Amino acid sequence: MKKYLFIVVSMFALLLAACGDSTDSGETSEYRTVYSGEIKTLNYLKTAETNEFALSANLVEGLIEYDEYGVVKPGLAESWESNDDATVWTFKLRDDVKWVDHEGKEVADVVAQDFVDGLNYVLDAKNESSTAWIATVVKNGDAFYNGEVTDFAQVGIKAIDEKTVEYTLEGQTPYFLSMLNYVCFFPVSGEFLAEKGDAFGTNRENILYNGAYILDKFEPQNERVLVKNKKYWDKETVKIDRIRYKYNKEAATVAPELFLRGEIDGAVIPTSILDEWLNSEDKKDLVRQNNNNFYTYFYALNFDPQYDAEYEPENWKVVVNNKDFRKSLYHALDRVSAMLTIEPYNPQDLLSNTITPKNFVDVEGVDYTLLEPLKAITENDSFDKDLALQHKEAAMAALNGKATFPVKVVLPYNSGSPEWANRSQVVEQQLENLLGADYIDVELYAGPATGFLGEIRRPGKFSMIEANWGPDFADPSTYTDPFTEGGSYNKPELAEGYNGQYDKLVAAAKAEVDPAVRYELFAKAEAFLIEEAFVIPYAVGGGGYVASKLNPFESQYSPFGVTSEKFKGQSILEKPMSNEEFKSAKEAWEKARAEALANASN
Amino acid sequence: MGLFTKEIQNISEKSNNQLNDHLFEFATVDDAKAEETAYSNYSYWRSTFRSFRKNKIAVFLLIFVIGLILFTFIQPYLPDQKSPTQIYINAETGMQDRNVAPNDEYIFGTNSIGQDLWSRIWEGTRTSLFIGFAVAIIEVIIGFSVGALWGYSRKLEMPITQLYNIVDNIPTTIVLILMAYILRPGISTIIIAMCITGWVEMARFLRNQIVILRDREYNLASKTLGTPGYKIIIKNLLPYLISVIMLRMSLAVPAAIGAEVFLTYIGLGLPVSEPSLGNLINEGRVLMMSPDLRYQLIFPSIVLSVITIAFYIIGNAFADAADPKNHV
Amino acid sequence: MIKYIAKRLGQSILTLFIIVTIVFSLLRLMPDEGYLGAAAEKMSLEQQEVYLTNLGLRDPLLIQLKNFYIGLFQGDLGKSVTYRTDVPVLDIIQDKMMYSIVFGLGAVALSLLVGVPLGIFMAQFKGRWLDRLGTGYIVFVVAVPAMVYFLMIQMYISDWFNLPMLFDEYNPKSFILPLFCLALGPIASYAMWMRRYMVDELNKDYIKLARAKGVTERTIMFSHVMRNAFIPMAQYLPATILFTITGSIYIESLFSIPGMGGLLVDAIQRQDNNVVQGLVLVFSSLGIIGLILGDILMAIVDPRIKLGKGDSVR
């Protein structure tokens, strides 16, 4: 019993101690939040996870940055130039950038060789970097990764002198600057890396910092604290002194309550409790919409169905090659009702009529999605009951005798996502109701939570699927990858009457360097894809609702890469923005952005 | 005493032939009276039932559970029932009837996409009870077979004990998650995943019971008379074990339902297009902080709690009733 | 006794070996995509192959197993890959174990302190209101889904008593709610078992005799009934205490306790094979040690039991 006595005593001690009070001190600007997705590493050269490079973006910096309207501005590089066909890029580094350690002590200068060392690490396959695929844009990058080239000197990156770094690329890449905004092009001190070996990035002592913040505390599954880096080259623009992240696996449930109690400054408000917030006098001004991101969601019609015979893949193959059939689905899908499953209040704000989202790239201030011939598609909702039924009649007439109706439409979803499951049920019933049970029979199929891509999408076990794609750099060509030959989505190249048209259009566009011409060609290709109804554009990612004391329009803006995750430039508001304030701020921002972009291109 | 009546009668009959009738006066054998002393009307099952009936709460709950099970089956055929998966569209707005609080049309309200919660809960109860019973029955069958071999056969004792130590120490989560990865998510996957590790406990329990019983005299007698092992197990041991097996089963049902709730929590449950108590509760969990919507959590929780309580109480009452010590 | 323990330990090592080998092989059945995480979408198939080969996942199973055991005999459980990249598995487990042990032991102590007396009183006042109240509590804890009432406790009790919602190691007040939640379940089960054993014991003849002899109710309770009723519990106690290190998945998630709860689930879902293997090794060792300790403790409290005659399986 002695053992228990000991515990009893300690329990009492604990309860007594509980009566003491803890005190909070300090009047510095602090941002506190809870998170549920833990990061697994600080090694920014290895990771491809959003929440990991979101942290790294505040600790380590790359060559360029963006301003709040998405115009490129100097980062660690103070100037740069490229040759005419955009294959060789030279960057001149800033003088006053230092590597500091976790205590803020200066360790070394950031030099050109650091960028070479960083890329070398990423492209070395034995380091298992998940972002190596994007770094293969550099000449011989892929060959080095695969082991065909063993001498890194043959890879297209050179430190010309201490402050000049030169990239030679595999092909012409006018959008290369935007790629530099990604972690795989970040610098690393080669000496430090060699010293730490495998331990690099495992804790806060094992990385060097050159960014706006230093990790003051890093305890996974508990807490991490960022404090301002006093040696940072641009420290005047850093307004928040301290950022405190507390881990909570149930953050979605707990965070709203913590925000109301004033224990945190930012919380995601799940749709399920949004009603409660919007209908309550004292809470409704605390919550606002969140900005969209650049993930694009679409329904892809499969031209190479590989599922079980009981779902009649051959029959689907016949009907999907009929344009009227595809168009009937295209016009029949009521995207608003599908969107209500995640965004019941402003569903329109998340819908996208094109594959490439709005505000991604522009030609002199004119958004890409408004270029001809994409403009007509952007400005019209694809949902049209009458057109859908017209196409249905036409398809049934044309396919009479060739296909059996109702057509079985296999619509898989990831069983790990309740929203996706709900949405699939909505889509199933909505399509069947509109087009009639004599025409289609949508079969829901619950795919596995892990390995969904490998089990369902890649092997083509679907007739129609909700799929998504995120950009890898700021150029429309990034959104063409899923649909060109070799893509693992719906294989439109197998469609009857396709004759490689989309691939040809894309190839022509890729050959152009001048953005105006280039983007127009891409717009043409995308319009073809949608007009043929090979895919049905659906929505963009992000959105949702937050209660937050941050102003989202103060942060750096870029459709791709890590810049938008930076706290630099942001400050903490007295009280959170309401949705009205958010909307008007957004309008003002969009106007200012168009001007800024137009100015930048002159 | 009564045991010998027949023998005495036999002897008397024999002596009838040899001895003179007048020497003795025969006491007439009254069969009815003889029965009275020789026969105890003790029947294990009747006594069990009788003492079970004494526990009013348990009897009530038993009737309730039977009623509940019947109701889950007939519910879809009652008039004015809605489909559990159909999404209802509001006639006025043309939009889904989302998060409608309980009213005349939707007895338990609707969920976040406009499905009728009343029919979802019954559908979910049906699914969960099915999972519970299926798991319980499979566990008993496997558990009894292994337990019988384990307890009865001395040759197999060591290997099965080793097997038990191994299976018992492999964390169940690994097996569950792995099954969920390998098989398509669905009811059968969940049942298989739970049974793969669940039979172990049952087997151990039954083995211990059998070890106690196997060396009783009547089994020894059967053995020496040359009765084959399987017959001893089925004819001699099984009837004795029925009561404890029933008890374990009645506890296994709510345990399996609870396990399904846990599986859903860690993201390995049934997809929401197949309602179960697990995914209904998990979906409702986030609504805890929203008083207007809390009904979506409370209704399925109540159903789950009631089922669990009912099975526990019935199980325990039955265990008490099945214990011969309580039959006097 | 020592011989017995040595024999048991020897057998256990063999069992452990088999368990780890089985788990090791099972893990290799996991889908490849799980190792790639977010990168699965973007990597080409060739790049995926290179990546997986570098992880050692393309070696034949036996070679992988051999490498694992070589590492194990050198005391190296390997490094985490997808949970915390490149951090040694042992470090991860050690960091987290601390929290779970503190909370676990606290909860065991609390539940013994409350649960055992509760069970005793329930047995003593069998059939009266205290017994009914206790039974009601037990039934509630068993029947209502834990995730529901834990969340309620976190949201409302923290509000009423002005306690912090989340755990903070520098604020002792924040220990109260999670401890309370952790103890709810064990209190119920200790009370339930204690009551059952007590009632069994109270019906025995020697108690009747003691009463007839005029032994005071107090002496009967404390020196006879309780002592004997405690024996069956003694057997499970070591395992229970050891297993507190595995933490509680619900409670640690809700209150932000950086303990072991959910570590196994996380590690499996992220397919971090090294972490899973390490955890399985730790958990099964604990399970086996718990059994042995339970037997020893039993032998100490119950003089009738002699160890070493056949292996007990409970």
Tab-separated table of N, CA and C in Angstrom, chain A residues 7 37 63 97 109 124 127 189 239 317 324-325 329 387 432 440 451 459 483 486 517 528 531-532:
chain	number	residue	atom	x	y	z
A	7	ILE	N	1.280	8.070	-4.043
A	7	ILE	CA	0.492	8.730	-5.100
A	7	ILE	C	-0.565	9.633	-4.485
A	37	GLY	N	-3.497	19.713	-36.936
A	37	GLY	CA	-2.603	18.942	-37.799
A	37	GLY	C	-1.167	19.184	-37.385
A	63	LEU	N	14.431	33.449	-52.395
A	63	LEU	CA	14.950	34.568	-53.173
A	63	LEU	C	13.950	35.705	-53.367
A	97	VAL	N	21.935	39.663	-45.000
A	97	VAL	CA	21.126	38.545	-44.502
A	97	VAL	C	22.006	37.559	-43.738
A	109	ASP	N	26.758	34.348	-42.813
A	109	ASP	CA	26.034	35.100	-43.833
A	109	ASP	C	25.320	34.130	-44.755
A	124	ASP	N	18.919	15.036	-54.174
A	124	ASP	CA	19.572	13.777	-53.837
A	124	ASP	C	18.511	12.800	-53.344
A	127	ASN	N	17.819	11.538	-49.770
A	127	ASN	CA	17.259	12.401	-48.730
A	127	ASN	C	15.731	12.357	-48.684
A	189	SER	N	22.457	26.297	-45.035
A	189	SER	CA	23.893	26.397	-44.832
A	189	SER	C	24.500	25.009	-44.945
A	239	LYS	N	5.247	42.848	-37.504
A	239	LYS	CA	4.524	43.584	-36.466
A	239	LYS	C	4.077	42.717	-35.300
A	317	LYS	N	-18.666	3.404	-71.482
A	317	LYS	CA	-17.699	3.812	-72.499
A	317	LYS	C	-18.431	4.271	-73.759
A	324	ASP	N	-23.513	14.682	-76.527
A	324	ASP	CA	-24.790	15.097	-75.927
A	324	ASP	C	-24.956	14.504	-74.530
A	325	PHE	N	-24.516	13.266	-74.375
A	325	PHE	CA	-24.605	12.647	-73.059
A	325	PHE	C	-23.770	13.436	-72.052
A	329	LEU	N	-25.004	15.794	-68.628
A	329	LEU	CA	-24.514	15.773	-67.253
A	329	LEU	C	-23.969	17.151	-66.862
A	387	LEU	N	-31.508	22.923	-70.934
A	387	LEU	CA	-30.454	22.435	-71.814
A	387	LEU	C	-30.122	20.984	-71.484
A	432	GLU	N	-30.229	12.237	-60.565
A	432	GLU	CA	-31.272	11.256	-60.902
A	432	GLU	C	-32.638	11.915	-60.987
A	440	ILE	N	-30.247	7.748	-66.181
A	440	ILE	CA	-29.041	7.362	-65.448
A	440	ILE	C	-29.399	6.748	-64.100
A	451	GLY	N	-5.211	5.645	-49.485
A	451	GLY	CA	-5.007	4.902	-50.714
A	451	GLY	C	-6.146	5.088	-51.691
A	459	PRO	N	-6.380	3.806	-61.058
A	459	PRO	CA	-6.756	2.666	-61.894
A	459	PRO	C	-8.046	2.886	-62.685
A	483	PHE	N	-4.919	16.611	-67.654
A	483	PHE	CA	-5.743	16.239	-68.806
A	483	PHE	C	-4.935	15.963	-70.064
A	486	GLY	N	-0.974	11.015	-70.580
A	486	GLY	CA	-0.131	10.580	-69.476
A	486	GLY	C	-0.694	11.002	-68.132
A	517	VAL	N	0.128	36.278	-75.279
A	517	VAL	CA	-0.181	35.259	-76.282
A	517	VAL	C	-0.338	33.898	-75.610
A	528	PHE	N	-11.852	24.538	-74.732
A	528	PHE	CA	-12.140	23.317	-75.486
A	528	PHE	C	-12.480	22.167	-74.531
A	531	GLU	N	-15.896	22.915	-73.002
A	531	GLU	CA	-16.966	22.926	-73.996
A	531	GLU	C	-17.321	21.492	-74.405
A	532	GLU	N	-16.310	20.653	-74.514
A	532	GLU	CA	-16.547	19.250	-74.861
A	532	GLU	C	-17.110	18.478	-73.667
